CSV table of C-alpha atoms in Angstrom, one decimal:
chain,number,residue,atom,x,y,z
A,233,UNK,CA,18.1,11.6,-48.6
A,234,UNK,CA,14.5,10.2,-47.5
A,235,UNK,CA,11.8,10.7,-49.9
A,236,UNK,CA,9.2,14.2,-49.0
A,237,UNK,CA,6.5,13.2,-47.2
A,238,UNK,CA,3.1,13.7,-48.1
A,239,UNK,CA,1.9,17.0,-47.5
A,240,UNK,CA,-1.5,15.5,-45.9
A,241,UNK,CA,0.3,13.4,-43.9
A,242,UNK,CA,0.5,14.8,-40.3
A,243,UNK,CA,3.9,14.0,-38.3
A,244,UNK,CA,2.3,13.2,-34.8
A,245,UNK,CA,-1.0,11.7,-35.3
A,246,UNK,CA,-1.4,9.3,-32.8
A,247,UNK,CA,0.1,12.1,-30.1
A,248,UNK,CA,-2.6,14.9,-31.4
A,249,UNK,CA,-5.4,13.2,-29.5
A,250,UNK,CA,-8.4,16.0,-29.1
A,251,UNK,CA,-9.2,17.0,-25.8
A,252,UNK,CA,-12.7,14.8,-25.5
A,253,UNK,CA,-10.4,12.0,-25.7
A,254,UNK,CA,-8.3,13.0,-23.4
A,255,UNK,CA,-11.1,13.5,-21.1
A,256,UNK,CA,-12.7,9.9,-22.3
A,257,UNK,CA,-9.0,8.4,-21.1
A,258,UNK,CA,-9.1,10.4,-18.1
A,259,UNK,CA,-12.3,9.2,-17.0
A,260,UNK,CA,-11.5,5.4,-17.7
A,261,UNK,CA,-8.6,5.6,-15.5
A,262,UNK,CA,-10.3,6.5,-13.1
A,263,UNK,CA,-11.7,3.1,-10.7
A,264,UNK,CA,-15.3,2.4,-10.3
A,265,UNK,CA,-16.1,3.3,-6.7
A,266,UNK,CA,-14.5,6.9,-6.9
A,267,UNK,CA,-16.3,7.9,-10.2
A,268,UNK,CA,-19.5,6.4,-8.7
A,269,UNK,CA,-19.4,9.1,-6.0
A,270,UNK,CA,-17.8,12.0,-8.1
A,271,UNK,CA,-21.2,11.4,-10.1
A,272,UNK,CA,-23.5,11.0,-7.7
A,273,UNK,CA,-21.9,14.0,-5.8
A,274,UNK,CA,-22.3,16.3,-9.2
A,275,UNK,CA,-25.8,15.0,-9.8
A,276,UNK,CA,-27.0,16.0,-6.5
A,277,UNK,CA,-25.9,19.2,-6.6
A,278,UNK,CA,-27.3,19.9,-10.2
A,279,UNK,CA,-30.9,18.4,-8.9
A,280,UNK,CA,-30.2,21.0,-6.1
A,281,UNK,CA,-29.5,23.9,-8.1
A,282,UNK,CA,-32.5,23.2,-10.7
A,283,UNK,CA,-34.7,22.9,-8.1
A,284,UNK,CA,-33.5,26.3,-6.1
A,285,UNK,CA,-33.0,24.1,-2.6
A,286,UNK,CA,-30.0,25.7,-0.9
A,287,UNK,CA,-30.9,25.6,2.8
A,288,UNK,CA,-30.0,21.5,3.5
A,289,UNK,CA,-31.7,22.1,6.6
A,290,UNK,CA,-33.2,18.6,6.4
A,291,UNK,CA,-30.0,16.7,5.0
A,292,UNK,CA,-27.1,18.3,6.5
A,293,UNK,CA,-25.8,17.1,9.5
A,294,UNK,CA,-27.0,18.6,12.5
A,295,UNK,CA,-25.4,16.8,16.2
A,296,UNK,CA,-28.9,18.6,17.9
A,297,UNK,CA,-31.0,16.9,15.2
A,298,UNK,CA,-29.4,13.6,15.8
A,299,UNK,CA,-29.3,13.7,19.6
A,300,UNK,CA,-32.7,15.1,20.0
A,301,UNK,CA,-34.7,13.2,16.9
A,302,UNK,CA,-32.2,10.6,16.4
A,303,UNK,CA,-32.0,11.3,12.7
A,304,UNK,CA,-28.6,8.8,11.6
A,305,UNK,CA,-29.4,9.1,8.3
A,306,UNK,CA,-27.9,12.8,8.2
A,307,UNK,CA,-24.5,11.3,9.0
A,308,UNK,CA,-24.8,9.9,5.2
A,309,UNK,CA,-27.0,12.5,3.4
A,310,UNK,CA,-25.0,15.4,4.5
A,311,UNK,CA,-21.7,13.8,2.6
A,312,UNK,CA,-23.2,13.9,-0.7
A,313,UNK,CA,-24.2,17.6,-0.5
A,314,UNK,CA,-22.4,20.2,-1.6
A,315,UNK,CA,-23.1,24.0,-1.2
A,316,UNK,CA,-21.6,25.7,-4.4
A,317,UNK,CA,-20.1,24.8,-7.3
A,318,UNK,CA,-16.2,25.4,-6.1
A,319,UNK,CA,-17.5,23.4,-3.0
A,320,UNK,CA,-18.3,20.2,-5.2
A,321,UNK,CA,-16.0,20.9,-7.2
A,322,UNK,CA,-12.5,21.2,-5.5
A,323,UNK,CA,-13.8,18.3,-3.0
A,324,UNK,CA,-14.2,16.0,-6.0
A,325,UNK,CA,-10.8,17.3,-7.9
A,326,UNK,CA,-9.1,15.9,-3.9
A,327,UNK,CA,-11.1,12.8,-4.4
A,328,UNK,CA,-9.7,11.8,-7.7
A,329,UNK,CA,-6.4,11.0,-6.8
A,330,UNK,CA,-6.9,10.1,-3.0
A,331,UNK,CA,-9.7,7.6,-4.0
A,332,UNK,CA,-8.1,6.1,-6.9
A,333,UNK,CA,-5.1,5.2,-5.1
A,334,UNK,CA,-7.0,3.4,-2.2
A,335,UNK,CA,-9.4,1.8,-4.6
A,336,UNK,CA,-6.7,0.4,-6.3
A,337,UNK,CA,-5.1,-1.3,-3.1
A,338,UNK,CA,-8.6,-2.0,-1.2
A,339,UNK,CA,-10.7,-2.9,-3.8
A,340,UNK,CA,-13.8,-1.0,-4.6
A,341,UNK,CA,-16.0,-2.8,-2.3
A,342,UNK,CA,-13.6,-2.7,0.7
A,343,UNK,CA,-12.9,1.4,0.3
A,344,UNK,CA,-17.0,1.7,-0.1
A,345,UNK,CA,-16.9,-0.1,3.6
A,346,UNK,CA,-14.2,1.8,4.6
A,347,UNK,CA,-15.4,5.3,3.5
A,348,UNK,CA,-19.1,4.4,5.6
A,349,UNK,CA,-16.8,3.3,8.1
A,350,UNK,CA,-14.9,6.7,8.5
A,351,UNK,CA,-18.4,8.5,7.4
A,352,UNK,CA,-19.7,7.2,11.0
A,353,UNK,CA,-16.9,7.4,12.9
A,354,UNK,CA,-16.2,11.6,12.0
A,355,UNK,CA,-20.0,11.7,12.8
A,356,UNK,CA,-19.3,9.9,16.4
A,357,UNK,CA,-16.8,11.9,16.9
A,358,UNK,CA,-18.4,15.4,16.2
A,359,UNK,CA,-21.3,14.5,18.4
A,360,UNK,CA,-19.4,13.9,21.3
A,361,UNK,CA,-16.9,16.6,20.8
A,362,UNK,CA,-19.9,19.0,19.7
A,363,UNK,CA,-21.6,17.8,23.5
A,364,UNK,CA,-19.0,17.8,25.8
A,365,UNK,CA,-18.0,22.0,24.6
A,366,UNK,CA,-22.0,22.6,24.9
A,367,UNK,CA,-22.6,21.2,28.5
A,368,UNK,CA,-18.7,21.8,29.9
A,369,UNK,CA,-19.3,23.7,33.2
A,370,UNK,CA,-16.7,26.5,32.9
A,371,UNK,CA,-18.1,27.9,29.4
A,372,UNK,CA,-20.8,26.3,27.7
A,373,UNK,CA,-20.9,27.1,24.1
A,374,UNK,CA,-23.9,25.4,21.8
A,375,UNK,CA,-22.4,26.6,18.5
A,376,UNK,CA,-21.4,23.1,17.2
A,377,UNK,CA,-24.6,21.7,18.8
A,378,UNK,CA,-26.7,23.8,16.4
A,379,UNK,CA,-23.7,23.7,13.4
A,380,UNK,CA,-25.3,22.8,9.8
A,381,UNK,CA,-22.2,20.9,7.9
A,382,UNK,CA,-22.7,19.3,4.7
A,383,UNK,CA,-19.8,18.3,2.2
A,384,UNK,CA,-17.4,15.1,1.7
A,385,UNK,CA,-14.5,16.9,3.2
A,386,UNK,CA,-14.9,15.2,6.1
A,387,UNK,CA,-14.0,12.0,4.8
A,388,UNK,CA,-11.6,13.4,2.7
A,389,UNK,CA,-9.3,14.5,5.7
A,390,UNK,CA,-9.5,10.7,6.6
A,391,UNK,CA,-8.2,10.2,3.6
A,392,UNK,CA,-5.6,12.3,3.8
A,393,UNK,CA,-4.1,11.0,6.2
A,394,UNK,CA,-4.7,7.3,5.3
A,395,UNK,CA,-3.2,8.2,1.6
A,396,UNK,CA,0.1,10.2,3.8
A,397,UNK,CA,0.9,6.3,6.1
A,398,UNK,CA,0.2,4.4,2.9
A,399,UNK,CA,2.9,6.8,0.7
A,400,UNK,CA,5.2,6.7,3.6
A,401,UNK,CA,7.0,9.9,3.2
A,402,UNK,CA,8.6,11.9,5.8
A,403,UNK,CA,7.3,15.4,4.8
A,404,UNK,CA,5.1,16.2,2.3
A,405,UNK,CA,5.0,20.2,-0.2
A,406,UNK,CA,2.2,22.2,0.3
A,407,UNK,CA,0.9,24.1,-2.4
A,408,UNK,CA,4.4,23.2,-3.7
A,409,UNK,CA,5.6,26.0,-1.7
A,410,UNK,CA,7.2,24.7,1.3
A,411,UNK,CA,7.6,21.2,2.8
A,412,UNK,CA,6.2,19.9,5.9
A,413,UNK,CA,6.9,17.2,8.4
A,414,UNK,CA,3.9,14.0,7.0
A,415,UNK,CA,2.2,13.7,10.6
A,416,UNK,CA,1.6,18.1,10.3
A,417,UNK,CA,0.3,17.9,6.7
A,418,UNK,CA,-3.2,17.6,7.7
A,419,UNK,CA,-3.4,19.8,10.7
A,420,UNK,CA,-1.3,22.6,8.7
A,421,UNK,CA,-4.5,21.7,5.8
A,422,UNK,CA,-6.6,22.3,8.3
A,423,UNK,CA,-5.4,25.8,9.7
A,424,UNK,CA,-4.8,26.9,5.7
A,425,UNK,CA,-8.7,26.2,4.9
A,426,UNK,CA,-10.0,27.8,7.9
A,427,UNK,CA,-8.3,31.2,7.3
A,428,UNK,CA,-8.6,30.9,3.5
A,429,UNK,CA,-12.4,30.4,3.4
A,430,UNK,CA,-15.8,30.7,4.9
A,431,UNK,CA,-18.1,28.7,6.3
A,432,UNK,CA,-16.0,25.8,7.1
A,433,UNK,CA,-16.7,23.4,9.5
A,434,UNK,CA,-13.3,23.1,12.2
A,435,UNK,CA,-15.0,20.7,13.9
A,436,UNK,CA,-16.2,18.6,11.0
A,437,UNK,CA,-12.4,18.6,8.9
A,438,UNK,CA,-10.9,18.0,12.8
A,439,UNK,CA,-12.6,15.1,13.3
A,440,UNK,CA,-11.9,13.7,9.7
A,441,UNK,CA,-8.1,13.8,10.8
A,442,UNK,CA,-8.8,11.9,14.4
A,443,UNK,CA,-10.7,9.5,12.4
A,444,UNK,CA,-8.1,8.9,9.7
A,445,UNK,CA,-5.4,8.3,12.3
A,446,UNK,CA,-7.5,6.1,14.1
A,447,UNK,CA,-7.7,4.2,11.6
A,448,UNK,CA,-3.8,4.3,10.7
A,449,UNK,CA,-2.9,3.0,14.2
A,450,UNK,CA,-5.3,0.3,14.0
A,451,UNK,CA,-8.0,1.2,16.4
A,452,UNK,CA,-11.0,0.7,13.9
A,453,UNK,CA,-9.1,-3.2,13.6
A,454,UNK,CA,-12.5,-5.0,15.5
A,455,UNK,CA,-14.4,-3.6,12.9
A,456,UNK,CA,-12.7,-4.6,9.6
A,457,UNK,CA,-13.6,-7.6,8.7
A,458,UNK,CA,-11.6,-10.1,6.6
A,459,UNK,CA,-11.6,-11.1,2.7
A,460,UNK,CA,-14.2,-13.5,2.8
A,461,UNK,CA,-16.7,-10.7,3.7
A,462,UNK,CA,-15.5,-8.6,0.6
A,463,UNK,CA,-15.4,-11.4,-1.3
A,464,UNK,CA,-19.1,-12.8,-0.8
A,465,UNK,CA,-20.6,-9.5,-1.6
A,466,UNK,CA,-18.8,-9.3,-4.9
A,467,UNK,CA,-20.0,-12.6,-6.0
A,468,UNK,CA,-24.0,-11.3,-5.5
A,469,UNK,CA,-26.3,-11.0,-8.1
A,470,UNK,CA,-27.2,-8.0,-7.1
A,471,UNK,CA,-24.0,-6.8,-7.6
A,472,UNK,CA,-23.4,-8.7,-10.8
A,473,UNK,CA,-23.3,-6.2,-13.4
A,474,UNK,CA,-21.1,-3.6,-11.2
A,475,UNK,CA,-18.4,-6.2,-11.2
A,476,UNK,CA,-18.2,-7.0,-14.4
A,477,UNK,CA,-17.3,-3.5,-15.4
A,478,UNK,CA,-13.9,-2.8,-16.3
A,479,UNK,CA,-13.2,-0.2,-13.9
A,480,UNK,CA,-14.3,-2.0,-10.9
A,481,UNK,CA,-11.6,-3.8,-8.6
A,482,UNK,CA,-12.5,-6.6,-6.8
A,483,UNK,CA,-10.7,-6.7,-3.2
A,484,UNK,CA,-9.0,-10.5,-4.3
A,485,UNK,CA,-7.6,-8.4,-7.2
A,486,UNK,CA,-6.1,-5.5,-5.9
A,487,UNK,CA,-3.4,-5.2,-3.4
A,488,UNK,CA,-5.3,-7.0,-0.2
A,489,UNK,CA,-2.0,-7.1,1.5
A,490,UNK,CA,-1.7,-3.2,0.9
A,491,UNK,CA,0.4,-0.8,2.8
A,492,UNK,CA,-2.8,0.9,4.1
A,493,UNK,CA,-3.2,-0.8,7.9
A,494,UNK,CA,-7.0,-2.8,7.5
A,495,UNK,CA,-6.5,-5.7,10.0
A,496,UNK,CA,-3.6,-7.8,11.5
A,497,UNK,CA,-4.3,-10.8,10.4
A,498,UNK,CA,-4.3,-11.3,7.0
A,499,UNK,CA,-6.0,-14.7,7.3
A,500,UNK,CA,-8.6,-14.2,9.8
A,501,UNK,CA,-12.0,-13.0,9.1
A,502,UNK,CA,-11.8,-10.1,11.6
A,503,UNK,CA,-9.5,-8.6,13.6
A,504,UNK,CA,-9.1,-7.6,17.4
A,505,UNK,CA,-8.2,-4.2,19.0
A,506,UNK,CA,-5.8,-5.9,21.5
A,507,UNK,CA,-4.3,-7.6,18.6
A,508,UNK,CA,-1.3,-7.0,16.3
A,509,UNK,CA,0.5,-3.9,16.6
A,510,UNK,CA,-1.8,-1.6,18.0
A,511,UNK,CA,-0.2,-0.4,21.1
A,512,UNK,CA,3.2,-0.4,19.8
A,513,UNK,CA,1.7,1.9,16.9
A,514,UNK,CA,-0.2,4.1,19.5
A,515,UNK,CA,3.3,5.3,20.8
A,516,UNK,CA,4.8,6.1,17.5
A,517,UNK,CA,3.9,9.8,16.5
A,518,UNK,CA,3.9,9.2,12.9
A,519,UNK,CA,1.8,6.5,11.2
A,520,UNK,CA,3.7,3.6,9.8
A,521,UNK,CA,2.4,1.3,7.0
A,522,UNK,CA,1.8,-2.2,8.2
A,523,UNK,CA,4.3,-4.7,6.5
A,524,UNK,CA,3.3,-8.4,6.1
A,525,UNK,CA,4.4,-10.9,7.2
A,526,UNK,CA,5.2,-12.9,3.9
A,527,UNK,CA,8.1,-11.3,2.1
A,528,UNK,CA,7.6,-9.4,-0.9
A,529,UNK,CA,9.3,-8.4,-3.8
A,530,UNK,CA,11.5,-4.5,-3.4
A,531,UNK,CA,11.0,-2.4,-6.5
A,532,UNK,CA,14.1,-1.1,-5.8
A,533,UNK,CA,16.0,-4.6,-6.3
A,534,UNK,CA,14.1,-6.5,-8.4
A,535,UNK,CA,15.2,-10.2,-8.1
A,536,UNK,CA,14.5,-13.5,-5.6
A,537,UNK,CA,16.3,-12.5,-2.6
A,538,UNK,CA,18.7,-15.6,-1.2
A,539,UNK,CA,19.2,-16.2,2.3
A,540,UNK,CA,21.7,-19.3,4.5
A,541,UNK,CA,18.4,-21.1,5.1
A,542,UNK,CA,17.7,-21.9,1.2
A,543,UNK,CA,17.4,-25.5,0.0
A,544,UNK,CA,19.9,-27.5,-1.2
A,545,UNK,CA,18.5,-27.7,-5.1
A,546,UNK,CA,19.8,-24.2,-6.0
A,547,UNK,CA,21.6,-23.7,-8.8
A,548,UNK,CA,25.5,-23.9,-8.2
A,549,UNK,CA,26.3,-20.3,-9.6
A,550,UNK,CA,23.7,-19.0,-7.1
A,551,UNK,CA,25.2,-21.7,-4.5
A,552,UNK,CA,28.6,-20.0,-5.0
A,553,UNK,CA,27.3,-16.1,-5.2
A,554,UNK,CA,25.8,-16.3,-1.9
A,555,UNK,CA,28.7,-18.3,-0.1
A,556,UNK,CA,31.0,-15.7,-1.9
A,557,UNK,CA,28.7,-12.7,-0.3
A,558,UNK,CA,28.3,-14.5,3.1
A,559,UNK,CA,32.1,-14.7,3.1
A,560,UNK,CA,32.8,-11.2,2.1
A,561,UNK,CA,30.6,-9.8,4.4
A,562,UNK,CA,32.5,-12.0,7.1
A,563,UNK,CA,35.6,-11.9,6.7
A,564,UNK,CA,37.9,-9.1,7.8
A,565,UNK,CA,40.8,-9.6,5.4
A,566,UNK,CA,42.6,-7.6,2.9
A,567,UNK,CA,40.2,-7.5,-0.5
A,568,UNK,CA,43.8,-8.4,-2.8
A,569,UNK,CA,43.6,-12.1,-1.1
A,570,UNK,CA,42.6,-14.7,-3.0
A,571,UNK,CA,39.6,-16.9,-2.4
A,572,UNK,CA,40.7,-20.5,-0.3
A,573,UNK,CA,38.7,-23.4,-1.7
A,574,UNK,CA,37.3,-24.3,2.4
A,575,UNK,CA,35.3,-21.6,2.1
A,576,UNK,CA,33.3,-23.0,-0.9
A,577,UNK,CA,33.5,-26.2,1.2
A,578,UNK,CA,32.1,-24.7,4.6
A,579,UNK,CA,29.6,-23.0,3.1
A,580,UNK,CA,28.1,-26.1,1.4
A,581,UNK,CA,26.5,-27.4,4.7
A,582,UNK,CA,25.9,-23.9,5.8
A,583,UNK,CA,23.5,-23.4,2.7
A,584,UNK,CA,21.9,-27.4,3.1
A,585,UNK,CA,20.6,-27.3,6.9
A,586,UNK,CA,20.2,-25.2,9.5
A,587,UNK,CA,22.9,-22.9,10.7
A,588,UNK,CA,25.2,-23.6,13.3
A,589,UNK,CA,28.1,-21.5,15.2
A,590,UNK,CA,30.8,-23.7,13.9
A,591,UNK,CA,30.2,-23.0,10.4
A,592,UNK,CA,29.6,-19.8,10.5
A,593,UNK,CA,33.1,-19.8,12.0
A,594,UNK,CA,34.8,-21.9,9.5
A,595,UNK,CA,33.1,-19.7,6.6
A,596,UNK,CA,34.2,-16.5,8.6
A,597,UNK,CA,38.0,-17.4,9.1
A,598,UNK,CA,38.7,-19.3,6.0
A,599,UNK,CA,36.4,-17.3,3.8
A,600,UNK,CA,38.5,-14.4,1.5
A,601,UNK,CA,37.3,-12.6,-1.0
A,602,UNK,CA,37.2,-13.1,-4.8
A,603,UNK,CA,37.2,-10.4,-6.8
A,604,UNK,CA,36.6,-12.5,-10.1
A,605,UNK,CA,33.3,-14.5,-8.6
A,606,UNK,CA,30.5,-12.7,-9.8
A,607,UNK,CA,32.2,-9.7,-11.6
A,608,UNK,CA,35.0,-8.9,-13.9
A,609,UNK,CA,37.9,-6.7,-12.8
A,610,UNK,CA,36.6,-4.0,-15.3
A,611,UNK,CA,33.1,-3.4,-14.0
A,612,UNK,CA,34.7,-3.1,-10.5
A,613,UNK,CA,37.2,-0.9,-11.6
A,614,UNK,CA,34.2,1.1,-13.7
A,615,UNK,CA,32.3,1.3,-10.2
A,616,UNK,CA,35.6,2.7,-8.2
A,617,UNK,CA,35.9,4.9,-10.6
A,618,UNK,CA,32.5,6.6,-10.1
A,619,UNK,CA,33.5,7.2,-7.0
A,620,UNK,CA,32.2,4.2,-4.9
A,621,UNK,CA,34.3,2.2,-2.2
A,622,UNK,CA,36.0,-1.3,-3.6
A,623,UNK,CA,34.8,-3.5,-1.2
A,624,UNK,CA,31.1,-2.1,-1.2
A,625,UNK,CA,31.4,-2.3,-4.8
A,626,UNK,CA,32.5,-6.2,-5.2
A,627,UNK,CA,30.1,-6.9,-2.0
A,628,UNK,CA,27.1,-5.2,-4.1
A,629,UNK,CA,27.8,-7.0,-7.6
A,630,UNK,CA,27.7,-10.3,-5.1
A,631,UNK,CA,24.4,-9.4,-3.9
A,632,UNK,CA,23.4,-7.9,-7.5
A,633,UNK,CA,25.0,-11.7,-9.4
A,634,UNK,CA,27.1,-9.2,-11.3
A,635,UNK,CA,24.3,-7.1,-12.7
A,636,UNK,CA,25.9,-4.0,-12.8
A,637,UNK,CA,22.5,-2.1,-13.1
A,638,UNK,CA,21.3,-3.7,-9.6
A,639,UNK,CA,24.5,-2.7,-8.1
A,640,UNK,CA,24.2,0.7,-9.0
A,641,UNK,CA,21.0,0.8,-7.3
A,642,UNK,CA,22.2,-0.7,-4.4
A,643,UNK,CA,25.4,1.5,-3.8
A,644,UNK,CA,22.8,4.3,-4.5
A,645,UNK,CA,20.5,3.3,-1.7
A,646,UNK,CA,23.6,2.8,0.5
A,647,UNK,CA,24.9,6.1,0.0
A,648,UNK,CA,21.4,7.8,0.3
């Protein structure tokens, strides 16, 4: 029997964290760039609502102000304004987790450039949209001309759909009431805001989305420039004391090769809007995420992956695992036969140089399985008898080296 515990003693002390802690961890999670702008965004509107100015007649973004008076710097004031307090407020609660995760990709410098970048091109976009529907000959209508939008739900659109090709899911819940097809989601957002609440801006949220997917299929790729452009700005003095903060990511130490599309070439210093994939992207009706062209590590089967083409110098367990896979996946013969030496002897020059028909031959026709290579007959037996197919299960602890974790995964993925 343990001895009583001390009656002061409280069981789950380092669980019972207070709520301003909580809050305090909260907050420190969250990266540099996106907390800069959820402050900046909350101090605004508190200046605002101290000082009683509620019109934003000179900050807001106006496409007749612009045209007529050329006033650009609306496209970036009217962003950081906010016209209530559940305005500012359920922009910034989107914000959190949409800007965290493409801070922690980009880089905070690189999603600042990028978030100017979509800033100016929704603003393009709604002054050309905004003209064309005001001087169209079969019915003019100046409404968007004279249209005062302020808010960062433009950008947050983009987002949306930059966040939606980087998660690469087919369909995504809304509201957590019903699911969606992933190129919809924002549109169907769109349509649920505009009949939910007033004095939203169609055009404005609209051309967030084009933007967004603009920038998905790699049409803003001429203006993204490379690494080296991130890179020198970091290393500024002026900058200095913003990145040595510990919530600030540098773009050389995030994920630069990221799943969100930036530019095609990875090594060059800007990229081209002929270049890459663009035109084979244009056609494809949902955005994909852009895959380099190093090969990278699945989370789903952690391990080096092996291929014919490796170098002589490998071990001779993983020498004889992959000549045993290569040979399974070959050969067309009963998995009861037993394994003929030739096929550990063809595969040696298969695995040294380059490949050639008449080895892959040889390892195909003298290559039989072994069950015993890289499992025992008791963890193929355990797999069978969870209901998996024999030879998928000895092929999958080959391409696992009998870890019978990995294999699991791998069966999983096959049958999913």
């Amino acid at each position: 029997m343990p001895p009583p515990r001390p009656r002061n003693m409280r069981p789950n002390i380092v669980t019972e964290a207070g709520v301003s802690t909580r809050l305090n961890q909260y907050w420190e999670s969250i990266p540099f760039l996106t907390s800069a702008i959820v402050i900046v965004c909350g101090i605004i509107y508190l200046v605002c609502l101290l000082f009683g100015y509620d019109s934003f007649a000179e900050v807001c973004f106006l496409p007749s102000a612009l045209v007529s008076r050329f006033q650009v710097y609306r496209i970036y004031t009217s962003i950081l304004f906010h016209g209530s307090l559940l305005h500012v407020l359920f922009n910034m609660m989107a914000l959190v987790p949409l800007g965290s995760e493409m801070e922690r990709v980009m880089g905070s410098v690189r999603l600042l450039y990028v978030t100017i970048l979509l800033a100016t091109s929704n603003a393009i976009l709604h002054i050309i949209i905004a003209i064309l529907v005001a001087y169209n000959p079969i019915q003019p209508l100046e409404y968007f001309m004279n249209e005062c939008a302020i808010g960062f739900s433009g950008v947050l659109f983009s987002m949306i759909v930059i966040e939606t090709s980087l998660s690469g899911a087919q369909s995504r819940s809304v509201f957590g009431l019903f699911n969606v097809p992933a190129k919809w989601y924002p549109f169907l957002l769109l349509v649920v805001f505009q009949l939910l609440m007033e004095n939203v801006s169609l055009l404005g949220h609209l051309c967030g989305i084009i933007s967004g997917f603009a920038y998905t299929y790699g049409l803003f790729n001429i203006l993204i420039p490379g690494t080296s452009f991130y890179s020198s700005i970091e290393s500024s003095s002026l900058l200095s004391s913003c990145v040595r903060r510990p919530k600030f990511i540098v773009c050389t130490g995030g994920n630069t090769s990221g799943y969100i599309p930036t530019h095609s070439s990875r090594n060059s210093t800007s990229g081209g809007i002929l270049s890459g994939n663009v035109w084979r992207n244009l056609s494809s009706l949902i955005p994909q995420r852009e895959v380099s062209a190093q090969p990278t590590e699945d989370s789903r089967f952690p391990g080096r992956g092996r291929t014919l083409g490796s170098v002589q110098g490998q071990a001779d367990s993983a020498l004889h695992s992959d000549s045993s896979l290569q040979a399974r996946l070959l050969d067309n013969s009963s998995p009861d036969q037993p394994l003929d030496s030739s096929a550990h002897d063809t595969a040696q020059p298969l695995l040294g140089g380059r490949n050639s028909a008449g080895n892959v031959a040889t390892v195909a026709a003298g290559a039989p399985q072994n069950q015993g290579a890289n499992a025992s007959e008791e963890e193929i037996k355990k797999l069978v008898s969870m209901g998996f197919d024999r030879t998928q299960v000895e092929v999958a602890l080959a391409a696992a080296d009998g870890d019978l974790n990995v294999a699991v995964e791998i069966l999983m993925s096959q049958q999913g």
